[in-house]
Amino acid sequence: MPVISKGVLRAMRFPGNTVPALKPDSGRGQGSREIARELDRIKPDPPLFPSDPDLRVKVEEAEAWGDEFQQKPRRFSWWAFKRDRAPMASYSEGARLGVPVGLAVKTGGPLVSVAARLNESTDENVRADLASLPGDLDRIDQWIVDGVMGGGEPNAADFQIATTIRLAISFDDLRPYIEQRPAGQLAMRVVPDFPGRTPPVFPSEWLEPLRA
Ligand SMILES: N[C@@H](CCC(=O)N[C@@H](CS)C(=O)NCC(=O)O)C(=O)O
């Protein structure tokens, strides 16, 4: 559970306070980028990074960019849950929370407030994130055209970015502007099953940059 995960990580003596955190037999990894490298070490085949050094640099750049980019759809989610917590239940489908999903949603108000504050899910930020989304999608589509992402075997950049796009597609407001694009198609291929759906929630004028 968000927020609660911080305490669990501390109890398990991880150095940082974010999930995902991996505790394999052979070592620890925290943070998606560190975990990708640890996984390649443990199981080099199929690789998460290309062997060509120039292409590897590009994949690592995309991966690092994606690590920042993920903050946008995350902010969208907390902003939306602040207004209506009901869609939260759909995102918890299949998750083992330790408490019934309905109860978690009913009592989740304080958790949502804290998460929205931690992630700076303000009107101003969310509106700006929506306005810059078309540029972000252009950038991802270009990486796909250039072969940095979207190859036969998903690489670390695909996993970093496609998962974030998949979350964005779960918003009814955003799906029409993403799903037909290369970025959207890649997201559906890398993450075909993804629970969760958020009905229309953003003020219409905030979506103007996407319509344009
Ligand atoms: N891609 C990042 C994601 C890390 C991250 O920001 N995780 C969030 C949840 S998606 C988190 O644990 N935030 C702290 C909290 O919610 O308490 C990574 O390097 O692993």
mmCIF file of C-alpha atoms and ligand atoms in Angstrom:
data_model
loop_
_atom_site.group_PDB
_atom_site.id
_atom_site.type_symbol
_atom_site.label_atom_id
_atom_site.label_comp_id
_atom_site.label_asym_id
_atom_site.label_seq_id
_atom_site.Cartn_x
_atom_site.Cartn_y
_atom_site.Cartn_z
ATOM 1 C CA MET A 1 0.000 0.000 0.000
ATOM 2 C CA PRO A 2 1.295 3.496 -0.799
ATOM 3 C CA VAL A 3 2.563 5.430 2.235
ATOM 4 C CA ILE A 4 2.341 2.264 4.365
ATOM 5 C CA SER A 5 5.046 0.823 2.109
ATOM 6 C CA LYS A 6 7.461 3.335 3.633
ATOM 7 C CA GLY A 7 7.154 1.719 7.070
ATOM 8 C CA VAL A 8 7.460 -1.783 5.626
ATOM 9 C CA LEU A 9 10.636 -0.818 3.770
ATOM 10 C CA ARG A 10 12.101 0.662 6.941
ATOM 11 C CA ALA A 11 11.251 -2.492 8.894
ATOM 12 C CA MET A 12 12.964 -4.563 6.190
ATOM 13 C CA ARG A 13 15.962 -2.247 6.458
ATOM 14 C CA PHE A 14 16.002 -1.018 2.887
ATOM 15 C CA PRO A 15 18.052 2.173 2.604
ATOM 16 C CA GLY A 16 15.460 4.126 0.568
ATOM 17 C CA ASN A 17 11.749 4.694 1.099
ATOM 18 C CA THR A 18 10.313 3.875 -2.340
ATOM 19 C CA VAL A 19 8.884 0.758 -3.924
ATOM 20 C CA PRO A 20 9.646 -1.316 -5.932
ATOM 21 C CA ALA A 21 12.358 -2.878 -3.780
ATOM 22 C CA LEU A 22 13.787 -6.287 -4.499
ATOM 23 C CA LYS A 23 15.295 -8.685 -2.054
ATOM 24 C CA PRO A 24 16.702 -11.547 -4.099
ATOM 25 C CA ASP A 25 18.820 -14.225 -2.461
ATOM 26 C CA SER A 26 21.930 -12.827 -4.077
ATOM 27 C CA GLY A 27 21.547 -9.188 -3.044
ATOM 28 C CA ARG A 28 19.245 -6.234 -2.767
ATOM 29 C CA GLY A 29 17.990 -3.743 -5.250
ATOM 30 C CA GLN A 30 15.875 -0.681 -4.759
ATOM 31 C CA GLY A 31 14.609 1.621 -7.444
ATOM 32 C CA SER A 32 13.563 0.443 -10.864
ATOM 33 C CA ARG A 33 16.864 1.353 -12.534
ATOM 34 C CA GLU A 34 18.989 -0.429 -9.966
ATOM 35 C CA ILE A 35 16.644 -3.420 -10.091
ATOM 36 C CA ALA A 36 16.915 -3.635 -13.896
ATOM 37 C CA ARG A 37 20.699 -3.922 -13.592
ATOM 38 C CA GLU A 38 20.465 -6.425 -10.767
ATOM 39 C CA LEU A 39 18.062 -8.567 -12.808
ATOM 40 C CA ASP A 40 20.440 -8.527 -15.760
ATOM 41 C CA ARG A 41 23.195 -9.695 -13.438
ATOM 42 C CA ILE A 42 21.101 -12.516 -11.985
ATOM 43 C CA LYS A 43 19.595 -13.601 -15.302
ATOM 44 C CA PRO A 44 21.449 -12.150 -18.289
ATOM 45 C CA ASP A 45 19.170 -13.741 -20.859
ATOM 46 C CA PRO A 46 17.008 -12.199 -22.186
ATOM 47 C CA PRO A 47 18.977 -8.977 -21.576
ATOM 48 C CA LEU A 48 17.341 -5.732 -20.443
ATOM 49 C CA PHE A 49 20.058 -3.652 -22.143
ATOM 50 C CA PRO A 50 21.419 -3.924 -25.699
ATOM 51 C CA SER A 51 24.998 -5.112 -26.191
ATOM 52 C CA ASP A 52 25.735 -2.336 -28.706
ATOM 53 C CA PRO A 53 27.356 0.413 -26.548
ATOM 54 C CA ASP A 54 25.872 3.378 -28.472
ATOM 55 C CA LEU A 55 22.385 1.918 -28.361
ATOM 56 C CA ARG A 56 22.840 1.099 -24.690
ATOM 57 C CA VAL A 57 23.576 4.778 -23.952
ATOM 58 C CA LYS A 58 20.324 5.744 -25.700
ATOM 59 C CA VAL A 59 18.293 3.111 -23.863
ATOM 60 C CA GLU A 60 19.750 4.286 -20.543
ATOM 61 C CA GLU A 61 18.891 7.901 -21.404
ATOM 62 C CA ALA A 62 15.306 6.922 -22.222
ATOM 63 C CA GLU A 63 15.098 4.831 -19.065
ATOM 64 C CA ALA A 64 16.320 7.732 -16.898
ATOM 65 C CA TRP A 65 13.894 10.125 -18.583
ATOM 66 C CA GLY A 66 11.077 7.622 -17.985
ATOM 67 C CA ASP A 67 11.949 7.460 -14.317
ATOM 68 C CA GLU A 68 11.103 11.189 -14.079
ATOM 69 C CA PHE A 69 8.188 11.053 -16.514
ATOM 70 C CA GLN A 70 6.357 8.530 -14.353
ATOM 71 C CA GLN A 71 5.683 11.287 -11.851
ATOM 72 C CA LYS A 72 3.084 12.794 -14.195
ATOM 73 C CA PRO A 73 0.539 9.933 -14.399
ATOM 74 C CA ARG A 74 1.196 9.276 -10.729
ATOM 75 C CA ARG A 75 0.192 12.859 -9.957
ATOM 76 C CA PHE A 76 -2.903 12.428 -12.157
ATOM 77 C CA SER A 77 -3.965 9.405 -10.093
ATOM 78 C CA TRP A 78 -3.665 11.055 -6.695
ATOM 79 C CA TRP A 79 -5.338 14.203 -7.988
ATOM 80 C CA ALA A 80 -8.244 12.083 -9.272
ATOM 81 C CA PHE A 81 -8.509 9.986 -6.069
ATOM 82 C CA LYS A 82 -8.657 13.174 -4.003
ATOM 83 C CA ARG A 83 -11.891 13.995 -5.833
ATOM 84 C CA ASP A 84 -13.347 10.495 -5.914
ATOM 85 C CA ARG A 85 -11.853 7.441 -4.264
ATOM 86 C CA ALA A 86 -14.245 4.939 -5.889
ATOM 87 C CA PRO A 87 -11.982 4.196 -8.912
ATOM 88 C CA MET A 88 -9.175 3.218 -6.500
ATOM 89 C CA ALA A 89 -10.858 -0.150 -5.994
ATOM 90 C CA SER A 90 -10.440 -1.014 -9.673
ATOM 91 C CA TYR A 91 -6.664 -0.469 -9.431
ATOM 92 C CA SER A 92 -6.456 -2.843 -6.471
ATOM 93 C CA GLU A 93 -8.018 -5.737 -8.368
ATOM 94 C CA GLY A 94 -5.960 -8.864 -7.743
ATOM 95 C CA ALA A 95 -3.704 -7.108 -5.201
ATOM 96 C CA ARG A 96 -3.125 -8.663 -1.796
ATOM 97 C CA LEU A 97 -3.508 -5.644 0.447
ATOM 98 C CA GLY A 98 -4.029 -7.473 3.734
ATOM 99 C CA VAL A 99 -7.405 -5.739 4.130
ATOM 100 C CA PRO A 100 -10.546 -5.949 1.957
ATOM 101 C CA VAL A 101 -10.318 -3.541 -0.981
ATOM 102 C CA GLY A 102 -13.686 -1.952 -0.126
ATOM 103 C CA LEU A 103 -12.496 -1.204 3.397
ATOM 104 C CA ALA A 104 -9.204 0.212 2.123
ATOM 105 C CA VAL A 105 -11.054 2.567 -0.219
ATOM 106 C CA LYS A 106 -13.593 3.613 2.446
ATOM 107 C CA THR A 107 -10.911 4.417 4.999
ATOM 108 C CA GLY A 108 -8.312 5.599 2.506
ATOM 109 C CA GLY A 109 -9.031 9.347 2.689
ATOM 110 C CA PRO A 110 -6.048 10.277 4.893
ATOM 111 C CA LEU A 111 -3.735 8.042 2.857
ATOM 112 C CA VAL A 112 -4.843 9.712 -0.371
ATOM 113 C CA SER A 113 -4.311 13.169 1.168
ATOM 114 C CA VAL A 114 -0.774 12.301 2.242
ATOM 115 C CA ALA A 115 0.072 10.682 -1.108
ATOM 116 C CA ALA A 116 -1.372 13.638 -3.038
ATOM 117 C CA ARG A 117 0.720 16.016 -0.943
ATOM 118 C CA LEU A 118 3.917 13.929 -1.249
ATOM 119 C CA ASN A 119 3.480 13.761 -5.012
ATOM 120 C CA GLU A 120 2.579 17.466 -5.312
ATOM 121 C CA SER A 121 -0.720 16.663 -7.035
ATOM 122 C CA THR A 122 -1.872 20.276 -7.176
ATOM 123 C CA ASP A 123 -4.219 21.721 -9.801
ATOM 124 C CA GLU A 124 -1.364 23.776 -11.156
ATOM 125 C CA ASN A 125 1.023 20.807 -11.537
ATOM 126 C CA VAL A 126 -1.579 18.454 -12.999
ATOM 127 C CA ARG A 127 -2.677 21.047 -15.541
ATOM 128 C CA ALA A 128 0.951 21.664 -16.545
ATOM 129 C CA ASP A 129 1.613 17.899 -16.752
ATOM 130 C CA LEU A 130 -1.377 17.494 -19.081
ATOM 131 C CA ALA A 131 -0.159 20.373 -21.236
ATOM 132 C CA SER A 132 3.294 18.817 -21.644
ATOM 133 C CA LEU A 133 1.960 15.288 -22.290
ATOM 134 C CA PRO A 134 1.720 15.651 -26.113
ATOM 135 C CA GLY A 135 5.423 16.551 -26.221
ATOM 136 C CA ASP A 136 6.248 13.568 -24.024
ATOM 137 C CA LEU A 137 4.311 11.245 -26.334
ATOM 138 C CA ASP A 138 6.124 12.689 -29.372
ATOM 139 C CA ARG A 139 9.425 11.943 -27.687
ATOM 140 C CA ILE A 140 8.444 8.340 -26.918
ATOM 141 C CA ASP A 141 7.104 7.780 -30.440
ATOM 142 C CA GLN A 142 10.435 9.033 -31.788
ATOM 143 C CA TRP A 143 12.376 6.587 -29.609
ATOM 144 C CA ILE A 144 10.218 3.824 -31.040
ATOM 145 C CA VAL A 145 10.912 5.021 -34.618
ATOM 146 C CA ASP A 146 14.654 5.160 -33.821
ATOM 147 C CA GLY A 147 14.660 1.601 -32.439
ATOM 148 C CA VAL A 148 15.594 2.688 -28.912
ATOM 149 C CA MET A 149 12.286 1.276 -27.674
ATOM 150 C CA GLY A 150 9.711 -1.145 -29.008
ATOM 151 C CA GLY A 151 12.051 -3.869 -30.312
ATOM 152 C CA GLY A 152 11.221 -7.559 -30.236
ATOM 153 C CA GLU A 153 12.368 -8.181 -26.676
ATOM 154 C CA PRO A 154 11.368 -5.373 -24.260
ATOM 155 C CA ASN A 155 14.357 -3.523 -22.783
ATOM 156 C CA ALA A 156 14.707 -1.515 -19.559
ATOM 157 C CA ALA A 157 13.396 1.663 -21.238
ATOM 158 C CA ASP A 158 10.335 -0.200 -22.537
ATOM 159 C CA PHE A 159 9.533 -1.486 -19.067
ATOM 160 C CA GLN A 160 10.174 1.908 -17.464
ATOM 161 C CA ILE A 161 8.091 3.950 -19.896
ATOM 162 C CA ALA A 162 5.412 1.586 -21.260
ATOM 163 C CA THR A 163 4.175 0.893 -17.736
ATOM 164 C CA THR A 164 3.736 4.618 -17.125
ATOM 165 C CA ILE A 165 1.891 5.057 -20.416
ATOM 166 C CA ARG A 166 -0.293 2.117 -19.471
ATOM 167 C CA LEU A 167 -1.328 3.936 -16.308
ATOM 168 C CA ALA A 168 -2.128 7.047 -18.360
ATOM 169 C CA ILE A 169 -4.290 4.933 -20.701
ATOM 170 C CA SER A 170 -6.369 3.848 -17.700
ATOM 171 C CA PHE A 171 -7.778 7.391 -17.615
ATOM 172 C CA ASP A 172 -10.868 7.660 -19.813
ATOM 173 C CA ASP A 173 -9.877 11.307 -20.388
ATOM 174 C CA LEU A 174 -6.489 10.369 -21.861
ATOM 175 C CA ARG A 175 -7.023 7.025 -23.576
ATOM 176 C CA PRO A 176 -8.295 8.482 -26.917
ATOM 177 C CA TYR A 177 -5.175 10.643 -27.272
ATOM 178 C CA ILE A 178 -2.722 7.829 -26.558
ATOM 179 C CA GLU A 179 -3.948 4.390 -27.547
ATOM 180 C CA GLN A 180 -3.576 4.726 -31.335
ATOM 181 C CA ARG A 181 -0.073 6.180 -31.113
ATOM 182 C CA PRO A 182 3.062 4.005 -31.208
ATOM 183 C CA ALA A 183 3.592 4.792 -27.501
ATOM 184 C CA GLY A 184 0.089 3.549 -26.691
ATOM 185 C CA GLN A 185 0.421 0.412 -28.762
ATOM 186 C CA LEU A 186 3.737 -0.386 -27.112
ATOM 187 C CA ALA A 187 2.164 0.073 -23.671
ATOM 188 C CA MET A 188 -0.609 -2.380 -24.540
ATOM 189 C CA ARG A 189 1.933 -4.905 -25.793
ATOM 190 C CA VAL A 190 4.284 -4.646 -22.791
ATOM 191 C CA VAL A 191 1.460 -4.534 -20.220
ATOM 192 C CA PRO A 192 -1.584 -6.232 -21.761
ATOM 193 C CA ASP A 193 -3.292 -6.791 -18.417
ATOM 194 C CA PHE A 194 -3.480 -3.783 -16.170
ATOM 195 C CA PRO A 195 -6.259 -3.296 -13.661
ATOM 196 C CA GLY A 196 -7.841 0.071 -13.056
ATOM 197 C CA ARG A 197 -9.939 2.669 -14.760
ATOM 198 C CA THR A 198 -10.603 6.296 -13.949
ATOM 199 C CA PRO A 199 -13.768 7.812 -15.481
ATOM 200 C CA PRO A 200 -13.587 11.345 -16.908
ATOM 201 C CA VAL A 201 -12.250 13.629 -14.189
ATOM 202 C CA PHE A 202 -10.229 16.539 -15.611
ATOM 203 C CA PRO A 203 -11.783 19.911 -16.459
ATOM 204 C CA SER A 204 -12.350 20.007 -20.214
ATOM 205 C CA GLU A 205 -10.108 23.032 -20.749
ATOM 206 C CA TRP A 206 -7.160 21.203 -19.144
ATOM 207 C CA LEU A 207 -7.350 18.676 -22.008
ATOM 208 C CA GLU A 208 -7.171 21.365 -24.700
ATOM 209 C CA PRO A 209 -3.435 20.826 -25.405
ATOM 210 C CA LEU A 210 -4.121 17.125 -26.064
ATOM 211 C CA ARG A 211 -7.002 17.926 -28.418
ATOM 212 C CA ALA A 212 -4.776 20.370 -30.298
HETATM 213 N N1 LIG B 1 10.741 4.356 -10.805
HETATM 214 C C1 LIG B 1 10.930 4.666 -9.400
HETATM 215 C C2 LIG B 1 9.691 4.588 -8.585
HETATM 216 C C3 LIG B 1 9.937 4.858 -7.144
HETATM 217 C C4 LIG B 1 8.759 5.541 -6.520
HETATM 218 O O1 LIG B 1 8.673 6.771 -6.556
HETATM 219 N N2 LIG B 1 7.844 4.759 -5.914
HETATM 220 C C5 LIG B 1 6.683 5.318 -5.267
HETATM 221 C C6 LIG B 1 5.472 4.484 -5.533
HETATM 222 S S1 LIG B 1 5.135 4.271 -7.243
HETATM 223 C C7 LIG B 1 6.905 5.325 -3.781
HETATM 224 O O2 LIG B 1 7.313 4.327 -3.201
HETATM 225 N N3 LIG B 1 6.666 6.475 -3.149
HETATM 226 C C8 LIG B 1 6.788 6.612 -1.734
HETATM 227 C C9 LIG B 1 5.462 6.505 -1.055
HETATM 228 O O3 LIG B 1 4.433 6.460 -1.742
HETATM 229 O O4 LIG B 1 5.438 6.455 0.161
HETATM 230 C C10 LIG B 1 12.003 3.755 -8.863
HETATM 231 O O5 LIG B 1 13.132 4.131 -9.044
HETATM 232 O O6 LIG B 1 11.738 2.686 -8.369
#
